[in-house]
mmCIF file of C-alpha atoms and ligand atoms in Angstrom:
data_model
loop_
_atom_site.group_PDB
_atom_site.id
_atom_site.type_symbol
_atom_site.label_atom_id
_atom_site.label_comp_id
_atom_site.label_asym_id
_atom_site.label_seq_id
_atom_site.Cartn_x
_atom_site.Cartn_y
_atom_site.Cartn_z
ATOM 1 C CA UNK A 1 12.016 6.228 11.859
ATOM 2 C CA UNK A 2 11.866 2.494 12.681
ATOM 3 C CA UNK A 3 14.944 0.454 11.156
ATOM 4 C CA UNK A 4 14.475 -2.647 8.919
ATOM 5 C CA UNK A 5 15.204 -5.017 11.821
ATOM 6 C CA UNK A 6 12.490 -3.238 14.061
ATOM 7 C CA UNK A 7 10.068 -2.632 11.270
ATOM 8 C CA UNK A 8 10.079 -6.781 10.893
ATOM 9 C CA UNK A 9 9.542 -7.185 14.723
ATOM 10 C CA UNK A 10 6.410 -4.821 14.452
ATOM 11 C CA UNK A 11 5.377 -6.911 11.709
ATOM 12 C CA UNK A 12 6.097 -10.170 13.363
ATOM 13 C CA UNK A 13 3.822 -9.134 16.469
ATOM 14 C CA UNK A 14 1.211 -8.518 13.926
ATOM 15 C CA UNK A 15 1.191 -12.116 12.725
ATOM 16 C CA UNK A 16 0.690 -13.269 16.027
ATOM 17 C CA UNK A 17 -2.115 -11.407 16.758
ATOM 18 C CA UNK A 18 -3.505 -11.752 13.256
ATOM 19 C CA UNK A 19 -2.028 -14.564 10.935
ATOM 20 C CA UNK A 20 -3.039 -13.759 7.420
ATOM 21 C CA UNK A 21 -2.204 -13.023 3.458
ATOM 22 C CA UNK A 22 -1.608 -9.677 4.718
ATOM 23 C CA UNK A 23 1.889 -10.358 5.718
ATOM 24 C CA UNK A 24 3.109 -12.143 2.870
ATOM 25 C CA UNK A 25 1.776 -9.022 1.046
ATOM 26 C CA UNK A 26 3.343 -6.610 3.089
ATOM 27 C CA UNK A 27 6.810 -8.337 2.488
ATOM 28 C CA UNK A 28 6.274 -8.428 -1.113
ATOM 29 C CA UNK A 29 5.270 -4.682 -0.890
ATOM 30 C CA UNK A 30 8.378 -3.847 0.923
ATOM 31 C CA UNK A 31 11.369 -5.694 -1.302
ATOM 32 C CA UNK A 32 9.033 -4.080 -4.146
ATOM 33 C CA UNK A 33 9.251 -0.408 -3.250
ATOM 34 C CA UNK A 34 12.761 -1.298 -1.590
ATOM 35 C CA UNK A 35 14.006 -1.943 -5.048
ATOM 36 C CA UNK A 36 12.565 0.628 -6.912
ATOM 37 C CA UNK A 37 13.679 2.981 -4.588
ATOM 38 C CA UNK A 38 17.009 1.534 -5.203
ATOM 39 C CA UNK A 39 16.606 1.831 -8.809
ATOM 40 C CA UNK A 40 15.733 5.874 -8.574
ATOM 41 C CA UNK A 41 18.970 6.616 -6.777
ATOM 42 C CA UNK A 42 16.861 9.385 -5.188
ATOM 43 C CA UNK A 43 14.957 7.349 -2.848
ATOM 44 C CA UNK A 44 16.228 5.819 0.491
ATOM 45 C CA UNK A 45 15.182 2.014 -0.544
ATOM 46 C CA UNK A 46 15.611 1.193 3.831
ATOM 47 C CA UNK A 47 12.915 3.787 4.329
ATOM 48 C CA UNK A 48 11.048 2.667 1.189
ATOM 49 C CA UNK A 49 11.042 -0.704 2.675
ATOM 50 C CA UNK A 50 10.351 -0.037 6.315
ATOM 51 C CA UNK A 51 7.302 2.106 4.885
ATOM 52 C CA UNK A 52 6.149 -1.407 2.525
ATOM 53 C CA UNK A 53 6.378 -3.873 5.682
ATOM 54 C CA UNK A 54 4.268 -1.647 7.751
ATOM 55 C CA UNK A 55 1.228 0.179 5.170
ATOM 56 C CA UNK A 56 -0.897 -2.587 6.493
ATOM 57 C CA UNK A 57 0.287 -2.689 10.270
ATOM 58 C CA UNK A 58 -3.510 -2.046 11.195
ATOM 59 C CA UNK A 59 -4.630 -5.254 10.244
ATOM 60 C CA UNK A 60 -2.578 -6.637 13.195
ATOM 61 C CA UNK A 61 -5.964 -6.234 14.999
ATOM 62 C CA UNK A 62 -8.059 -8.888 14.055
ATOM 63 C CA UNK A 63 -11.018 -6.887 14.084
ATOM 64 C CA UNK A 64 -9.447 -4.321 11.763
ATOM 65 C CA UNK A 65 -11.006 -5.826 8.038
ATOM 66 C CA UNK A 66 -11.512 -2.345 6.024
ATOM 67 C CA UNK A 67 -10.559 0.186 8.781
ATOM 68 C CA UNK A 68 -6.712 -0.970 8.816
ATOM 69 C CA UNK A 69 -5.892 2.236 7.376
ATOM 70 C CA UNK A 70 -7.136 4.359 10.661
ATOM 71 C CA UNK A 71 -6.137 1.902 13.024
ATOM 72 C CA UNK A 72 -2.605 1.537 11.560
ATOM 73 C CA UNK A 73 -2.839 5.536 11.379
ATOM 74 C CA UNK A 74 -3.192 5.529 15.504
ATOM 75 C CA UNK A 75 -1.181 2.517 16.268
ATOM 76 C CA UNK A 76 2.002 4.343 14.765
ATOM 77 C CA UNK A 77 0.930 7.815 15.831
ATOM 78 C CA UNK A 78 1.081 6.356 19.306
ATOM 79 C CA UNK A 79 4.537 5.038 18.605
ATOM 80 C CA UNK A 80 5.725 8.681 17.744
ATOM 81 C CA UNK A 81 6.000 7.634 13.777
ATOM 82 C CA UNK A 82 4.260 9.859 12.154
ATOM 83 C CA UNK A 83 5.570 9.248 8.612
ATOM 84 C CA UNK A 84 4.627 5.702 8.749
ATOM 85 C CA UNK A 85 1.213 6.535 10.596
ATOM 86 C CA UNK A 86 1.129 8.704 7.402
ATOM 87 C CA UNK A 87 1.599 5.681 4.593
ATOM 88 C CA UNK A 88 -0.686 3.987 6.613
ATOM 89 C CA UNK A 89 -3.488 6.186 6.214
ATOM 90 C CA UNK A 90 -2.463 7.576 2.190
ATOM 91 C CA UNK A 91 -2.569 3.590 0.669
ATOM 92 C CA UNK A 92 -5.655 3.057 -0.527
ATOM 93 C CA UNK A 93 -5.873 6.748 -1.644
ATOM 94 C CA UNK A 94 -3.962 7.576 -4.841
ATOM 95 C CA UNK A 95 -7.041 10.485 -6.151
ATOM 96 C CA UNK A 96 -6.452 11.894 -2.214
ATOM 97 C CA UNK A 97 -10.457 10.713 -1.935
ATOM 98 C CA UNK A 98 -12.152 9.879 0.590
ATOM 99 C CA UNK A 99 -14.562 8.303 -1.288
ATOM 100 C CA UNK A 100 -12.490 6.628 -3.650
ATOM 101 C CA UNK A 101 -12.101 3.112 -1.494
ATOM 102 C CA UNK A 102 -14.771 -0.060 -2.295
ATOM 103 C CA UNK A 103 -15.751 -1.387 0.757
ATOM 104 C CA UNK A 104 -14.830 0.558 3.170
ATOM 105 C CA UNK A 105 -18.031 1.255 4.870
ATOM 106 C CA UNK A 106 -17.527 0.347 7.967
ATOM 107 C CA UNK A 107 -16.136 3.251 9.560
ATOM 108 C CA UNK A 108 -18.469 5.624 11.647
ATOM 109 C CA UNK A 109 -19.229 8.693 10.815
ATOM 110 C CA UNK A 110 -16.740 10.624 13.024
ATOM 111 C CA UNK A 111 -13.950 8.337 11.597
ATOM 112 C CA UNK A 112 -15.267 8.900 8.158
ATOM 113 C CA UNK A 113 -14.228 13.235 8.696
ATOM 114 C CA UNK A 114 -10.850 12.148 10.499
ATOM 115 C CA UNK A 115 -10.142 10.657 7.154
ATOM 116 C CA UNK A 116 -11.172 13.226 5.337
ATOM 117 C CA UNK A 117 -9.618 16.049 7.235
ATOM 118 C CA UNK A 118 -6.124 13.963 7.840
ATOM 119 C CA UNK A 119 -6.084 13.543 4.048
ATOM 120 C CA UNK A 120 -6.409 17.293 3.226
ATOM 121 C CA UNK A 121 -3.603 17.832 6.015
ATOM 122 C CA UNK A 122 -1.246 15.844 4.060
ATOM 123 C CA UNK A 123 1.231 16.568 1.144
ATOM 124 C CA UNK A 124 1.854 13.512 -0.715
ATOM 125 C CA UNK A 125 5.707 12.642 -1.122
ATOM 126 C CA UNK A 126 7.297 10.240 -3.718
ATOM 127 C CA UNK A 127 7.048 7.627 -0.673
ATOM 128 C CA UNK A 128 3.346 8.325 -0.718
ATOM 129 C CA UNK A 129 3.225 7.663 -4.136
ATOM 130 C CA UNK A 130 5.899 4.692 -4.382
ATOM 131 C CA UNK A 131 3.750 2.439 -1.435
ATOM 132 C CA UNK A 132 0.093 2.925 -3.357
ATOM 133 C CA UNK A 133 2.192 1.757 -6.540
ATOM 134 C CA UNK A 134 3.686 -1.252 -4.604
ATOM 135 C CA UNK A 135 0.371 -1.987 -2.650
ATOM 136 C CA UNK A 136 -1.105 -2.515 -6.564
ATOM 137 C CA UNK A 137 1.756 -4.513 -7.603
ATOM 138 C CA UNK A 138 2.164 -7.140 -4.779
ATOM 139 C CA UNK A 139 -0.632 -10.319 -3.963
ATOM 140 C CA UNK A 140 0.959 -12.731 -1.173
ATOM 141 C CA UNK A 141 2.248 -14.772 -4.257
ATOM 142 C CA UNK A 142 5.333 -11.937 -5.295
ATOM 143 C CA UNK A 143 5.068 -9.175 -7.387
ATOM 144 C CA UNK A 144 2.323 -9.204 -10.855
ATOM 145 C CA UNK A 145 1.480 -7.314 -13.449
ATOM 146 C CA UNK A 146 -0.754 -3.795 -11.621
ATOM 147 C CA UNK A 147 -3.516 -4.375 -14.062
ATOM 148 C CA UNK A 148 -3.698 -8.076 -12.912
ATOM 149 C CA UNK A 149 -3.828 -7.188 -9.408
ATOM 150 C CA UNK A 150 -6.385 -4.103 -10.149
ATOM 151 C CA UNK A 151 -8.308 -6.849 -11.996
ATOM 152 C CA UNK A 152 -8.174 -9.136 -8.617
ATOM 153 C CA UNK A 153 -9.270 -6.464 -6.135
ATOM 154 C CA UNK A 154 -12.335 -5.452 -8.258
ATOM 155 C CA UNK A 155 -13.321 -9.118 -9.050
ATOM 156 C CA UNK A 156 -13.901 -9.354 -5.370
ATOM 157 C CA UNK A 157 -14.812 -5.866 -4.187
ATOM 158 C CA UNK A 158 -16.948 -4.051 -7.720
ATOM 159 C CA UNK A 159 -16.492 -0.830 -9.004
ATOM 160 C CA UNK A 160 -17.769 2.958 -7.723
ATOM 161 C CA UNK A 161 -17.617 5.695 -9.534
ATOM 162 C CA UNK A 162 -13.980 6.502 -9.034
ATOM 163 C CA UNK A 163 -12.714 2.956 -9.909
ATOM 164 C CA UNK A 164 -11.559 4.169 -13.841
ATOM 165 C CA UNK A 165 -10.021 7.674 -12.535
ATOM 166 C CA UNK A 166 -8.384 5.787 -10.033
ATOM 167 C CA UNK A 167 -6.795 3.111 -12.104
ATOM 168 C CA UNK A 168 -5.466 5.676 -14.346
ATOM 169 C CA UNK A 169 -3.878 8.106 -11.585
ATOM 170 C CA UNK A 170 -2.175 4.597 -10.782
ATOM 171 C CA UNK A 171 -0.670 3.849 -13.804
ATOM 172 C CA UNK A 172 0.485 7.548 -13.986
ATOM 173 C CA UNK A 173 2.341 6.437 -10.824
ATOM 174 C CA UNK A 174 3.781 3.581 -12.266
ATOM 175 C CA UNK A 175 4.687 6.122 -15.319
ATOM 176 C CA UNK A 176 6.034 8.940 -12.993
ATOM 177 C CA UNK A 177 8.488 5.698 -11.275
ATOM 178 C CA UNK A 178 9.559 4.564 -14.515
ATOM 179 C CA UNK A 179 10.587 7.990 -15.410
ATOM 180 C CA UNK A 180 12.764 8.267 -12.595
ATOM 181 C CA UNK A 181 14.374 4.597 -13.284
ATOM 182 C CA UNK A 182 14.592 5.149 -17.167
ATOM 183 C CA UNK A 183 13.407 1.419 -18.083
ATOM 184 C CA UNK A 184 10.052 -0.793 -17.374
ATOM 185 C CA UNK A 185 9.594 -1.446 -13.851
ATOM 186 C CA UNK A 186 8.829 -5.100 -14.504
ATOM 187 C CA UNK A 187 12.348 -5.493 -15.382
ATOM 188 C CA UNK A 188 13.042 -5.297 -11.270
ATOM 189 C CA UNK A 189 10.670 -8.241 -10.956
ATOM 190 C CA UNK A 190 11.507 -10.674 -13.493
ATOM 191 C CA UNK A 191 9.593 -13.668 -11.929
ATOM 192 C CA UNK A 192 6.198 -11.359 -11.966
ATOM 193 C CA UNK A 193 6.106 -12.269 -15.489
ATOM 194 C CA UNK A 194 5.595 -15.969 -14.293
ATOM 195 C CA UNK A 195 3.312 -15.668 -11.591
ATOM 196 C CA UNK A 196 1.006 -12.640 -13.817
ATOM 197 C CA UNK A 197 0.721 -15.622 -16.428
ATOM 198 C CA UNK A 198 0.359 -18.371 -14.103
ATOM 199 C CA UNK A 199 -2.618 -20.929 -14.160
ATOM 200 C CA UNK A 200 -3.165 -20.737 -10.361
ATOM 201 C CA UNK A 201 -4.238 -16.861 -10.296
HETATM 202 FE FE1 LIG B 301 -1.684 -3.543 1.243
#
């Protein structure tokens, strides 16, 4: 798998072709599941990072929006890195759904089965898991409270019918983490206290 130095030039590239909050998020995501990782003593924290930097490596094409998750699927498959190409796709799909996502519509309907069929190929590892806890925990800001960010993505996105079972399988996550650290998460990220409780968010 990439190292940490070439995951950041992958990510760098991506900023030039597509400046955005995405990349402070992804680096927020990565020092997130980096130290958790850390924290389990059974997790590789350089893999857990490399796999943070790059969930969102699709949106280095500007045209991307909602289908980052396919795009960044092919764009590492091409690169022979399948476990990233993996992360990439599993993100935004903690139930293992398809049609779990909000506003993700704008794949076709032959992308819509690839989805569906690379899902049902996968078996989710603790790496799975750990990056759709991170993605939940990080805005471009730093690290906040999951139920503040939840709150933020559904303020501008709404609800489907998943949306409850969803945010519940995520706090299992952030349950089935803390389990393997044996204390509160939050106490990685002291300064997410700050910035869940700031006036500016
Ligand atoms: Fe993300």
């Amino acid at each position: 798998m990439l190292n940490r130095k070439e995951a950041e030039q992958l990510l760098e590239e991506g900023r030039r072709s597509n400046e955005g909050p995405w990349i402070p998020h992804s680096q927020y995501v990565a020092l997130a599941a980096e130290a958790i990782a850390k924290a389990t003593k059974s997790l590789d924290p350089d893999r857990a990072y490399v796999l943070g930097l790059l969930h969102d490596i699709g949106k280095s094409d500007p045209t991307a929006q909602n289908r980052h998750p396919l795009l960044g699927y092919d764009f590492m498959i091409e690169r022979g890195e399948s476990e990233i190409a993996q992360i990439s796709l599993t993100h935004p799909y903690a139930l293992k759904d398809f049609h779990e996502t909000i506003g993700y519509s704008s794949y076709s309907e032959k992308e819509n089965l690839r989805i569906e069929q690379l899902l049902a190929s996968f078996s989710y590892t603790d790496y799975d898991l750990l990056i759709q806890l991170c993605d939940g925990l990080a805005i471009p800001e730093g690290i906040v409270l999951l139920e503040k960010r939840l709150f933020d993505v559904h303020l501008r996105h709404g609800f489907n019918d998943y949306t409850l079972q969803r945010w519940k399988r995520l706090i299992e996550i952030k349950k089935h983490f803390e389990k393997l650290i044996g204390f509160s998460l939050y106490d990685l990220f002291p300064e997410s206290v700050g910035l869940t409780f700031s006036h500016d968010f």
